Amino acid sequence: MERVAVKGLHRIDVRDSNGDPDEAVLEIRYRKIRVLPPIGKQKRYPATDLDRDPSQERGGGTPKNRKKID
């Protein structure tokens, strides 16, 4: 998914380990993938399309007083 371009950004309000408010910016990436059934079951089961959408917090470092959102 690292090669998939960022499709958008989403800002969320979070709290750090001290309970203080903070803001995180998530990078939204998504991609449609097709999952095939095992070879012996392809006549009985169709292929399934799935949307893969992992989100990661933007920025290189770890935020202060909380874990990076992944």
mmCIF file with all atom_site columns, N, CA and C in Angstrom:
data_model
loop_
_atom_site.group_PDB
_atom_site.id
_atom_site.type_symbol
_atom_site.label_atom_id
_atom_site.label_alt_id
_atom_site.label_comp_id
_atom_site.label_asym_id
_atom_site.label_entity_id
_atom_site.label_seq_id
_atom_site.pdbx_PDB_ins_code
_atom_site.Cartn_x
_atom_site.Cartn_y
_atom_site.Cartn_z
_atom_site.occupancy
_atom_site.B_iso_or_equiv
_atom_site.pdbx_formal_charge
_atom_site.auth_seq_id
_atom_site.auth_comp_id
_atom_site.auth_asym_id
_atom_site.auth_atom_id
_atom_site.pdbx_PDB_model_num
ATOM 1   N N  . MET A 1 1  ? 0.811   -1.191  0.000  1.00 0.00 ? 1  MET A N  1
ATOM 2   C CA . MET A 1 1  ? 0.000   0.000   0.000  1.00 0.00 ? 1  MET A CA 1
ATOM 3   C C  . MET A 1 1  ? 0.862   1.265   0.000  1.00 0.00 ? 1  MET A C  1
ATOM 4   N N  . GLU A 1 2  ? 2.152   1.155   0.266  1.00 0.00 ? 2  GLU A N  1
ATOM 5   C CA . GLU A 1 2  ? 3.001   2.338   0.276  1.00 0.00 ? 2  GLU A CA 1
ATOM 6   C C  . GLU A 1 2  ? 3.049   2.995   -1.098 1.00 0.00 ? 2  GLU A C  1
ATOM 7   N N  . ARG A 1 3  ? 2.854   2.195   -2.169 1.00 0.00 ? 3  ARG A N  1
ATOM 8   C CA . ARG A 1 3  ? 2.923   2.744   -3.527 1.00 0.00 ? 3  ARG A CA 1
ATOM 9   C C  . ARG A 1 3  ? 1.624   3.407   -3.949 1.00 0.00 ? 3  ARG A C  1
ATOM 10  N N  . VAL A 1 4  ? 0.533   3.205   -3.209 1.00 0.00 ? 4  VAL A N  1
ATOM 11  C CA . VAL A 1 4  ? -0.746  3.817   -3.536 1.00 0.00 ? 4  VAL A CA 1
ATOM 12  C C  . VAL A 1 4  ? -0.729  5.277   -3.094 1.00 0.00 ? 4  VAL A C  1
ATOM 13  N N  . ALA A 1 5  ? -1.163  6.156   -3.968 1.00 0.00 ? 5  ALA A N  1
ATOM 14  C CA . ALA A 1 5  ? -1.156  7.587   -3.661 1.00 0.00 ? 5  ALA A CA 1
ATOM 15  C C  . ALA A 1 5  ? -2.154  7.920   -2.554 1.00 0.00 ? 5  ALA A C  1
ATOM 16  N N  . VAL A 1 6  ? -1.852  8.954   -1.798 1.00 0.00 ? 6  VAL A N  1
ATOM 17  C CA . VAL A 1 6  ? -2.772  9.433   -0.758 1.00 0.00 ? 6  VAL A CA 1
ATOM 18  C C  . VAL A 1 6  ? -3.991  10.025  -1.465 1.00 0.00 ? 6  VAL A C  1
ATOM 19  N N  . LYS A 1 7  ? -5.180  9.527   -1.117 1.00 0.00 ? 7  LYS A N  1
ATOM 20  C CA . LYS A 1 7  ? -6.423  9.975   -1.750 1.00 0.00 ? 7  LYS A CA 1
ATOM 21  C C  . LYS A 1 7  ? -7.056  11.144  -1.007 1.00 0.00 ? 7  LYS A C  1
ATOM 22  N N  . GLY A 1 8  ? -6.684  11.320  0.255  1.00 0.00 ? 8  GLY A N  1
ATOM 23  C CA . GLY A 1 8  ? -7.241  12.417  1.026  1.00 0.00 ? 8  GLY A CA 1
ATOM 24  C C  . GLY A 1 8  ? -6.667  12.448  2.431  1.00 0.00 ? 8  GLY A C  1
ATOM 25  N N  . LEU A 1 9  ? -7.041  13.480  3.166  1.00 0.00 ? 9  LEU A N  1
ATOM 26  C CA . LEU A 1 9  ? -6.616  13.643  4.552  1.00 0.00 ? 9  LEU A CA 1
ATOM 27  C C  . LEU A 1 9  ? -7.857  13.762  5.420  1.00 0.00 ? 9  LEU A C  1
ATOM 28  N N  . HIS A 1 10 ? -7.757  13.261  6.647  1.00 0.00 ? 10 HIS A N  1
ATOM 29  C CA . HIS A 1 10 ? -8.874  13.336  7.583  1.00 0.00 ? 10 HIS A CA 1
ATOM 30  C C  . HIS A 1 10 ? -8.321  13.749  8.941  1.00 0.00 ? 10 HIS A C  1
ATOM 31  N N  . ARG A 1 11 ? -8.852  14.828  9.490  1.00 0.00 ? 11 ARG A N  1
ATOM 32  C CA . ARG A 1 11 ? -8.405  15.315  10.807 1.00 0.00 ? 11 ARG A CA 1
ATOM 33  C C  . ARG A 1 11 ? -9.331  14.758  11.885 1.00 0.00 ? 11 ARG A C  1
ATOM 34  N N  . ILE A 1 12 ? -8.724  14.255  12.955 1.00 0.00 ? 12 ILE A N  1
ATOM 35  C CA . ILE A 1 12 ? -9.514  13.748  14.079 1.00 0.00 ? 12 ILE A CA 1
ATOM 36  C C  . ILE A 1 12 ? -8.970  14.337  15.380 1.00 0.00 ? 12 ILE A C  1
ATOM 37  N N  . ASP A 1 13 ? -9.854  14.491  16.346 1.00 0.00 ? 13 ASP A N  1
ATOM 38  C CA . ASP A 1 13 ? -9.462  14.943  17.674 1.00 0.00 ? 13 ASP A CA 1
ATOM 39  C C  . ASP A 1 13 ? -9.187  13.715  18.536 1.00 0.00 ? 13 ASP A C  1
ATOM 40  N N  . VAL A 1 14 ? -8.050  13.717  19.198 1.00 0.00 ? 14 VAL A N  1
ATOM 41  C CA . VAL A 1 14 ? -7.655  12.611  20.078 1.00 0.00 ? 14 VAL A CA 1
ATOM 42  C C  . VAL A 1 14 ? -7.178  13.211  21.401 1.00 0.00 ? 14 VAL A C  1
ATOM 43  N N  . ARG A 1 15 ? -6.960  12.359  22.366 1.00 0.00 ? 15 ARG A N  1
ATOM 44  C CA . ARG A 1 15 ? -6.396  12.784  23.655 1.00 0.00 ? 15 ARG A CA 1
ATOM 45  C C  . ARG A 1 15 ? -5.091  12.033  23.873 1.00 0.00 ? 15 ARG A C  1
ATOM 46  N N  . ASP A 1 16 ? -4.117  12.745  24.436 1.00 0.00 ? 16 ASP A N  1
ATOM 47  C CA . ASP A 1 16 ? -2.844  12.097  24.711 1.00 0.00 ? 16 ASP A CA 1
ATOM 48  C C  . ASP A 1 16 ? -2.927  11.334  26.030 1.00 0.00 ? 16 ASP A C  1
ATOM 49  N N  . SER A 1 17 ? -1.809  10.776  26.469 1.00 0.00 ? 17 SER A N  1
ATOM 50  C CA . SER A 1 17 ? -1.798  9.953   27.686 1.00 0.00 ? 17 SER A CA 1
ATOM 51  C C  . SER A 1 17 ? -2.135  10.744  28.941 1.00 0.00 ? 17 SER A C  1
ATOM 52  N N  . ASN A 1 18 ? -2.027  12.067  28.886 1.00 0.00 ? 18 ASN A N  1
ATOM 53  C CA . ASN A 1 18 ? -2.387  12.917  30.020 1.00 0.00 ? 18 ASN A CA 1
ATOM 54  C C  . ASN A 1 18 ? -3.843  13.382  29.954 1.00 0.00 ? 18 ASN A C  1
ATOM 55  N N  . GLY A 1 19 ? -4.540  13.023  28.881 1.00 0.00 ? 19 GLY A N  1
ATOM 56  C CA . GLY A 1 19 ? -5.921  13.445  28.713 1.00 0.00 ? 19 GLY A CA 1
ATOM 57  C C  . GLY A 1 19 ? -6.069  14.792  28.024 1.00 0.00 ? 19 GLY A C  1
ATOM 58  N N  . ASP A 1 20 ? -4.953  15.355  27.587 1.00 0.00 ? 20 ASP A N  1
ATOM 59  C CA . ASP A 1 20 ? -4.995  16.648  26.913 1.00 0.00 ? 20 ASP A CA 1
ATOM 60  C C  . ASP A 1 20 ? -5.409  16.464  25.449 1.00 0.00 ? 20 ASP A C  1
ATOM 61  N N  . PRO A 1 21 ? -6.191  17.410  24.904 1.00 0.00 ? 21 PRO A N  1
ATOM 62  C CA . PRO A 1 21 ? -6.630  17.287  23.522 1.00 0.00 ? 21 PRO A CA 1
ATOM 63  C C  . PRO A 1 21 ? -5.471  17.456  22.543 1.00 0.00 ? 21 PRO A C  1
ATOM 64  N N  . ASP A 1 22 ? -5.566  16.748  21.447 1.00 0.00 ? 22 ASP A N  1
ATOM 65  C CA . ASP A 1 22 ? -4.566  16.804  20.390 1.00 0.00 ? 22 ASP A CA 1
ATOM 66  C C  . ASP A 1 22 ? -5.301  16.550  19.074 1.00 0.00 ? 22 ASP A C  1
ATOM 67  N N  . GLU A 1 23 ? -4.672  16.861  17.977 1.00 0.00 ? 23 GLU A N  1
ATOM 68  C CA . GLU A 1 23 ? -5.257  16.611  16.668 1.00 0.00 ? 23 GLU A CA 1
ATOM 69  C C  . GLU A 1 23 ? -4.320  15.721  15.875 1.00 0.00 ? 23 GLU A C  1
ATOM 70  N N  . ALA A 1 24 ? -4.888  14.736  15.191 1.00 0.00 ? 24 ALA A N  1
ATOM 71  C CA . ALA A 1 24 ? -4.107  13.858  14.327 1.00 0.00 ? 24 ALA A CA 1
ATOM 72  C C  . ALA A 1 24 ? -4.627  14.017  12.910 1.00 0.00 ? 24 ALA A C  1
ATOM 73  N N  . VAL A 1 25 ? -3.722  13.968  11.947 1.00 0.00 ? 25 VAL A N  1
ATOM 74  C CA . VAL A 1 25 ? -4.090  14.029  10.533 1.00 0.00 ? 25 VAL A CA 1
ATOM 75  C C  . VAL A 1 25 ? -3.782  12.661  9.940  1.00 0.00 ? 25 VAL A C  1
ATOM 76  N N  . LEU A 1 26 ? -4.839  11.992  9.440  1.00 0.00 ? 26 LEU A N  1
ATOM 77  C CA . LEU A 1 26 ? -4.682  10.663  8.860  1.00 0.00 ? 26 LEU A CA 1
ATOM 78  C C  . LEU A 1 26 ? -4.572  10.759  7.348  1.00 0.00 ? 26 LEU A C  1
ATOM 79  N N  . GLU A 1 27 ? -3.690  9.970   6.780  1.00 0.00 ? 27 GLU A N  1
ATOM 80  C CA . GLU A 1 27 ? -3.590  9.844   5.330  1.00 0.00 ? 27 GLU A CA 1
ATOM 81  C C  . GLU A 1 27 ? -4.508  8.703   4.902  1.00 0.00 ? 27 GLU A C  1
ATOM 82  N N  . ILE A 1 28 ? -5.410  8.982   3.988  1.00 0.00 ? 28 ILE A N  1
ATOM 83  C CA . ILE A 1 28 ? -6.366  7.980   3.523  1.00 0.00 ? 28 ILE A CA 1
ATOM 84  C C  . ILE A 1 28 ? -5.878  7.440   2.178  1.00 0.00 ? 28 ILE A C  1
ATOM 85  N N  . ARG A 1 29 ? -5.699  6.137   2.131  1.00 0.00 ? 29 ARG A N  1
ATOM 86  C CA . ARG A 1 29 ? -5.328  5.425   0.901  1.00 0.00 ? 29 ARG A CA 1
ATOM 87  C C  . ARG A 1 29 ? -6.275  4.252   0.764  1.00 0.00 ? 29 ARG A C  1
ATOM 88  N N  . TYR A 1 30 ? -6.627  3.915   -0.438 1.00 0.00 ? 30 TYR A N  1
ATOM 89  C CA . TYR A 1 30 ? -7.466  2.736   -0.620 1.00 0.00 ? 30 TYR A CA 1
ATOM 90  C C  . TYR A 1 30 ? -7.200  2.123   -1.983 1.00 0.00 ? 30 TYR A C  1
ATOM 91  N N  . ARG A 1 31 ? -7.539  0.844   -2.051 1.00 0.00 ? 31 ARG A N  1
ATOM 92  C CA . ARG A 1 31 ? -7.311  0.085   -3.268 1.00 0.00 ? 31 ARG A CA 1
ATOM 93  C C  . ARG A 1 31 ? -8.243  -1.104  -3.271 1.00 0.00 ? 31 ARG A C  1
ATOM 94  N N  . LYS A 1 32 ? -8.807  -1.402  -4.411 1.00 0.00 ? 32 LYS A N  1
ATOM 95  C CA . LYS A 1 32 ? -9.664  -2.572  -4.549 1.00 0.00 ? 32 LYS A CA 1
ATOM 96  C C  . LYS A 1 32 ? -8.789  -3.762  -4.946 1.00 0.00 ? 32 LYS A C  1
ATOM 97  N N  . ILE A 1 33 ? -8.987  -4.881  -4.266 1.00 0.00 ? 33 ILE A N  1
ATOM 98  C CA . ILE A 1 33 ? -8.248  -6.101  -4.600 1.00 0.00 ? 33 ILE A CA 1
ATOM 99  C C  . ILE A 1 33 ? -9.242  -7.234  -4.815 1.00 0.00 ? 33 ILE A C  1
ATOM 100 N N  . ARG A 1 34 ? -8.876  -8.175  -5.634 1.00 0.00 ? 34 ARG A N  1
ATOM 101 C CA . ARG A 1 34 ? -9.720  -9.339  -5.916 1.00 0.00 ? 34 ARG A CA 1
ATOM 102 C C  . ARG A 1 34 ? -9.082  -10.560 -5.274 1.00 0.00 ? 34 ARG A C  1
ATOM 103 N N  . VAL A 1 35 ? -9.862  -11.265 -4.475 1.00 0.00 ? 35 VAL A N  1
ATOM 104 C CA . VAL A 1 35 ? -9.397  -12.471 -3.791 1.00 0.00 ? 35 VAL A CA 1
ATOM 105 C C  . VAL A 1 35 ? -10.046 -13.666 -4.465 1.00 0.00 ? 35 VAL A C  1
ATOM 106 N N  . LEU A 1 36 ? -9.220  -14.578 -4.946 1.00 0.00 ? 36 LEU A N  1
ATOM 107 C CA . LEU A 1 36 ? -9.720  -15.775 -5.618 1.00 0.00 ? 36 LEU A CA 1
ATOM 108 C C  . LEU A 1 36 ? -9.830  -16.932 -4.634 1.00 0.00 ? 36 LEU A C  1
ATOM 109 N N  . PRO A 1 37 ? -10.834 -17.797 -4.802 1.00 0.00 ? 37 PRO A N  1
ATOM 110 C CA . PRO A 1 37 ? -10.921 -18.978 -3.949 1.00 0.00 ? 37 PRO A CA 1
ATOM 111 C C  . PRO A 1 37 ? -9.805  -19.961 -4.311 1.00 0.00 ? 37 PRO A C  1
ATOM 112 N N  . PRO A 1 38 ? -9.548  -20.940 -3.467 1.00 0.00 ? 38 PRO A N  1
ATOM 113 C CA . PRO A 1 38 ? -8.546  -21.951 -3.800 1.00 0.00 ? 38 PRO A CA 1
ATOM 114 C C  . PRO A 1 38 ? -8.880  -22.627 -5.142 1.00 0.00 ? 38 PRO A C  1
ATOM 115 N N  . ILE A 1 39 ? -7.873  -23.097 -5.839 1.00 0.00 ? 39 ILE A N  1
ATOM 116 C CA . ILE A 1 39 ? -8.063  -23.673 -7.176 1.00 0.00 ? 39 ILE A CA 1
ATOM 117 C C  . ILE A 1 39 ? -9.132  -24.764 -7.183 1.00 0.00 ? 39 ILE A C  1
ATOM 118 N N  . GLY A 1 40 ? -9.163  -25.604 -6.198 1.00 0.00 ? 40 GLY A N  1
ATOM 119 C CA . GLY A 1 40 ? -10.130 -26.698 -6.162 1.00 0.00 ? 40 GLY A CA 1
ATOM 120 C C  . GLY A 1 40 ? -11.557 -26.247 -5.899 1.00 0.00 ? 40 GLY A C  1
ATOM 121 N N  . LYS A 1 41 ? -11.776 -25.010 -5.518 1.00 0.00 ? 41 LYS A N  1
ATOM 122 C CA . LYS A 1 41 ? -13.120 -24.530 -5.180 1.00 0.00 ? 41 LYS A CA 1
ATOM 123 C C  . LYS A 1 41 ? -13.596 -23.395 -6.083 1.00 0.00 ? 41 LYS A C  1
ATOM 124 N N  . GLN A 1 42 ? -12.858 -23.109 -7.144 1.00 0.00 ? 42 GLN A N  1
ATOM 125 C CA . GLN A 1 42 ? -13.205 -21.969 -7.993 1.00 0.00 ? 42 GLN A CA 1
ATOM 126 C C  . GLN A 1 42 ? -14.517 -22.165 -8.748 1.00 0.00 ? 42 GLN A C  1
ATOM 127 N N  . LYS A 1 43 ? -14.930 -23.401 -8.985 1.00 0.00 ? 43 LYS A N  1
ATOM 128 C CA . LYS A 1 43 ? -16.205 -23.628 -9.674 1.00 0.00 ? 43 LYS A CA 1
ATOM 129 C C  . LYS A 1 43 ? -17.386 -23.396 -8.737 1.00 0.00 ? 43 LYS A C  1
ATOM 130 N N  . ARG A 1 44 ? -17.187 -23.583 -7.434 1.00 0.00 ? 44 ARG A N  1
ATOM 131 C CA . ARG A 1 44 ? -18.288 -23.428 -6.469 1.00 0.00 ? 44 ARG A CA 1
ATOM 132 C C  . ARG A 1 44 ? -18.360 -22.039 -5.863 1.00 0.00 ? 44 ARG A C  1
ATOM 133 N N  . TYR A 1 45 ? -17.242 -21.337 -5.793 1.00 0.00 ? 45 TYR A N  1
ATOM 134 C CA . TYR A 1 45 ? -17.209 -20.030 -5.137 1.00 0.00 ? 45 TYR A CA 1
ATOM 135 C C  . TYR A 1 45 ? -16.675 -18.970 -6.087 1.00 0.00 ? 45 TYR A C  1
ATOM 136 N N  . PRO A 1 46 ? -17.313 -17.800 -6.131 1.00 0.00 ? 46 PRO A N  1
ATOM 137 C CA . PRO A 1 46 ? -16.825 -16.727 -7.009 1.00 0.00 ? 46 PRO A CA 1
ATOM 138 C C  . PRO A 1 46 ? -15.654 -15.980 -6.361 1.00 0.00 ? 46 PRO A C  1
ATOM 139 N N  . ALA A 1 47 ? -14.985 -15.201 -7.195 1.00 0.00 ? 47 ALA A N  1
ATOM 140 C CA . ALA A 1 47 ? -13.953 -14.295 -6.678 1.00 0.00 ? 47 ALA A CA 1
ATOM 141 C C  . ALA A 1 47 ? -14.652 -13.208 -5.860 1.00 0.00 ? 47 ALA A C  1
ATOM 142 N N  . THR A 1 48 ? -13.959 -12.668 -4.887 1.00 0.00 ? 48 THR A N  1
ATOM 143 C CA . THR A 1 48 ? -14.518 -11.634 -4.024 1.00 0.00 ? 48 THR A CA 1
ATOM 144 C C  . THR A 1 48 ? -13.689 -10.359 -4.159 1.00 0.00 ? 48 THR A C  1
ATOM 145 N N  . ASP A 1 49 ? -14.375 -9.239  -4.363 1.00 0.00 ? 49 ASP A N  1
ATOM 146 C CA . ASP A 1 49 ? -13.690 -7.941  -4.410 1.00 0.00 ? 49 ASP A CA 1
ATOM 147 C C  . ASP A 1 49 ? -13.709 -7.317  -3.028 1.00 0.00 ? 49 ASP A C  1
ATOM 148 N N  . LEU A 1 50 ? -12.554 -6.866  -2.575 1.00 0.00 ? 50 LEU A N  1
ATOM 149 C CA . LEU A 1 50 ? -12.419 -6.230  -1.270 1.00 0.00 ? 50 LEU A CA 1
ATOM 150 C C  . LEU A 1 50 ? -11.805 -4.858  -1.435 1.00 0.00 ? 50 LEU A C  1
ATOM 151 N N  . ASP A 1 51 ? -12.177 -3.947  -0.551 1.00 0.00 ? 51 ASP A N  1
ATOM 152 C CA . ASP A 1 51 ? -11.540 -2.640  -0.503 1.00 0.00 ? 51 ASP A CA 1
ATOM 153 C C  . ASP A 1 51 ? -10.560 -2.643  0.652  1.00 0.00 ? 51 ASP A C  1
ATOM 154 N N  . ARG A 1 52 ? -9.323  -2.336  0.360  1.00 0.00 ? 52 ARG A N  1
ATOM 155 C CA . ARG A 1 52 ? -8.272  -2.281  1.380  1.00 0.00 ? 52 ARG A CA 1
ATOM 156 C C  . ARG A 1 52 ? -8.034  -0.812  1.677  1.00 0.00 ? 52 ARG A C  1
ATOM 157 N N  . ASP A 1 53 ? -8.184  -0.406  2.942  1.00 0.00 ? 53 ASP A N  1
ATOM 158 C CA . ASP A 1 53 ? -8.053  1.016   3.277  1.00 0.00 ? 53 ASP A CA 1
ATOM 159 C C  . ASP A 1 53 ? -7.352  1.251   4.609  1.00 0.00 ? 53 ASP A C  1
ATOM 160 N N  . PRO A 1 54 ? -6.054  0.995   4.656  1.00 0.00 ? 54 PRO A N  1
ATOM 161 C CA . PRO A 1 54 ? -5.341  1.310   5.896  1.00 0.00 ? 54 PRO A CA 1
ATOM 162 C C  . PRO A 1 54 ? -5.126  2.813   6.017  1.00 0.00 ? 54 PRO A C  1
ATOM 163 N N  . SER A 1 55 ? -5.268  3.339   7.199  1.00 0.00 ? 55 SER A N  1
ATOM 164 C CA . SER A 1 55 ? -5.032  4.765   7.441  1.00 0.00 ? 55 SER A CA 1
ATOM 165 C C  . SER A 1 55 ? -3.859  4.909   8.399  1.00 0.00 ? 55 SER A C  1
ATOM 166 N N  . GLN A 1 56 ? -3.019  5.868   8.120  1.00 0.00 ? 56 GLN A N  1
ATOM 167 C CA . GLN A 1 56 ? -1.875  6.131   8.978  1.00 0.00 ? 56 GLN A CA 1
ATOM 168 C C  . GLN A 1 56 ? -1.806  7.612   9.281  1.00 0.00 ? 56 GLN A C  1
ATOM 169 N N  . GLU A 1 57 ? -1.308  7.903   10.475 1.00 0.00 ? 57 GLU A N  1
ATOM 170 C CA . GLU A 1 57 ? -1.141  9.294   10.855 1.00 0.00 ? 57 GLU A CA 1
ATOM 171 C C  . GLU A 1 57 ? -0.015  9.921   10.046 1.00 0.00 ? 57 GLU A C  1
ATOM 172 N N  . ARG A 1 58 ? -0.266  11.097  9.573  1.00 0.00 ? 58 ARG A N  1
ATOM 173 C CA . ARG A 1 58 ? 0.711   11.812  8.766  1.00 0.00 ? 58 ARG A CA 1
ATOM 174 C C  . ARG A 1 58 ? 1.809   12.369  9.665  1.00 0.00 ? 58 ARG A C  1
ATOM 175 N N  . GLY A 1 59 ? 2.995   12.420  9.138  1.00 0.00 ? 59 GLY A N  1
ATOM 176 C CA . GLY A 1 59 ? 4.126   12.964  9.890  1.00 0.00 ? 59 GLY A CA 1
ATOM 177 C C  . GLY A 1 59 ? 5.155   11.888  10.154 1.00 0.00 ? 59 GLY A C  1
ATOM 178 N N  . GLY A 1 60 ? 6.404   12.300  10.217 1.00 0.00 ? 60 GLY A N  1
ATOM 179 C CA . GLY A 1 60 ? 7.481   11.334  10.346 1.00 0.00 ? 60 GLY A CA 1
ATOM 180 C C  . GLY A 1 60 ? 7.730   10.821  11.748 1.00 0.00 ? 60 GLY A C  1
ATOM 181 N N  . GLY A 1 61 ? 7.508   11.638  12.744 1.00 0.00 ? 61 GLY A N  1
ATOM 182 C CA . GLY A 1 61 ? 7.872   11.250  14.099 1.00 0.00 ? 61 GLY A CA 1
ATOM 183 C C  . GLY A 1 61 ? 6.696   10.752  14.913 1.00 0.00 ? 61 GLY A C  1
ATOM 184 N N  . THR A 1 62 ? 6.998   10.339  16.129 1.00 0.00 ? 62 THR A N  1
ATOM 185 C CA . THR A 1 62 ? 5.968   9.911   17.057 1.00 0.00 ? 62 THR A CA 1
ATOM 186 C C  . THR A 1 62 ? 5.443   11.123  17.808 1.00 0.00 ? 62 THR A C  1
ATOM 187 N N  . PRO A 1 63 ? 4.121   11.275  17.915 1.00 0.00 ? 63 PRO A N  1
ATOM 188 C CA . PRO A 1 63 ? 3.565   12.414  18.653 1.00 0.00 ? 63 PRO A CA 1
ATOM 189 C C  . PRO A 1 63 ? 3.957   12.364  20.127 1.00 0.00 ? 63 PRO A C  1
ATOM 190 N N  . LYS A 1 64 ? 3.968   13.524  20.774 1.00 0.00 ? 64 LYS A N  1
ATOM 191 C CA . LYS A 1 64 ? 4.331   13.610  22.177 1.00 0.00 ? 64 LYS A CA 1
ATOM 192 C C  . LYS A 1 64 ? 3.186   13.075  23.043 1.00 0.00 ? 64 LYS A C  1
ATOM 193 N N  . ASN A 1 65 ? 3.490   12.209  23.991 1.00 0.00 ? 65 ASN A N  1
ATOM 194 C CA . ASN A 1 65 ? 2.564   11.668  24.990 1.00 0.00 ? 65 ASN A CA 1
ATOM 195 C C  . ASN A 1 65 ? 1.471   10.765  24.440 1.00 0.00 ? 65 ASN A C  1
ATOM 196 N N  . ARG A 1 66 ? 1.651   10.202  23.251 1.00 0.00 ? 66 ARG A N  1
ATOM 197 C CA . ARG A 1 66 ? 0.688   9.221   22.743 1.00 0.00 ? 66 ARG A CA 1
ATOM 198 C C  . ARG A 1 66 ? 1.312   8.418   21.613 1.00 0.00 ? 66 ARG A C  1
ATOM 199 N N  . LYS A 1 67 ? 0.702   7.285   21.317 1.00 0.00 ? 67 LYS A N  1
ATOM 200 C CA . LYS A 1 67 ? 1.181   6.449   20.220 1.00 0.00 ? 67 LYS A CA 1
ATOM 201 C C  . LYS A 1 67 ? 0.693   7.015   18.895 1.00 0.00 ? 67 LYS A C  1
ATOM 202 N N  . LYS A 1 68 ? 1.450   6.763   17.861 1.00 0.00 ? 68 LYS A N  1
ATOM 203 C CA . LYS A 1 68 ? 1.071   7.173   16.511 1.00 0.00 ? 68 LYS A CA 1
ATOM 204 C C  . LYS A 1 68 ? -0.092  6.299   16.045 1.00 0.00 ? 68 LYS A C  1
ATOM 205 N N  . ILE A 1 69 ? -1.073  6.893   15.401 1.00 0.00 ? 69 ILE A N  1
ATOM 206 C CA . ILE A 1 69 ? -2.237  6.152   14.926 1.00 0.00 ? 69 ILE A CA 1
ATOM 207 C C  . ILE A 1 69 ? -1.885  5.415   13.651 1.00 0.00 ? 69 ILE A C  1
ATOM 208 N N  . ASP A 1 70 ? -2.186  4.123   13.628 1.00 0.00 ? 70 ASP A N  1
ATOM 209 C CA . ASP A 1 70 ? -1.905  3.294   12.462 1.00 0.00 ? 70 ASP A CA 1
ATOM 210 C C  . ASP A 1 70 ? -3.062  2.336   12.277 1.00 0.00 ? 70 ASP A C  1
#
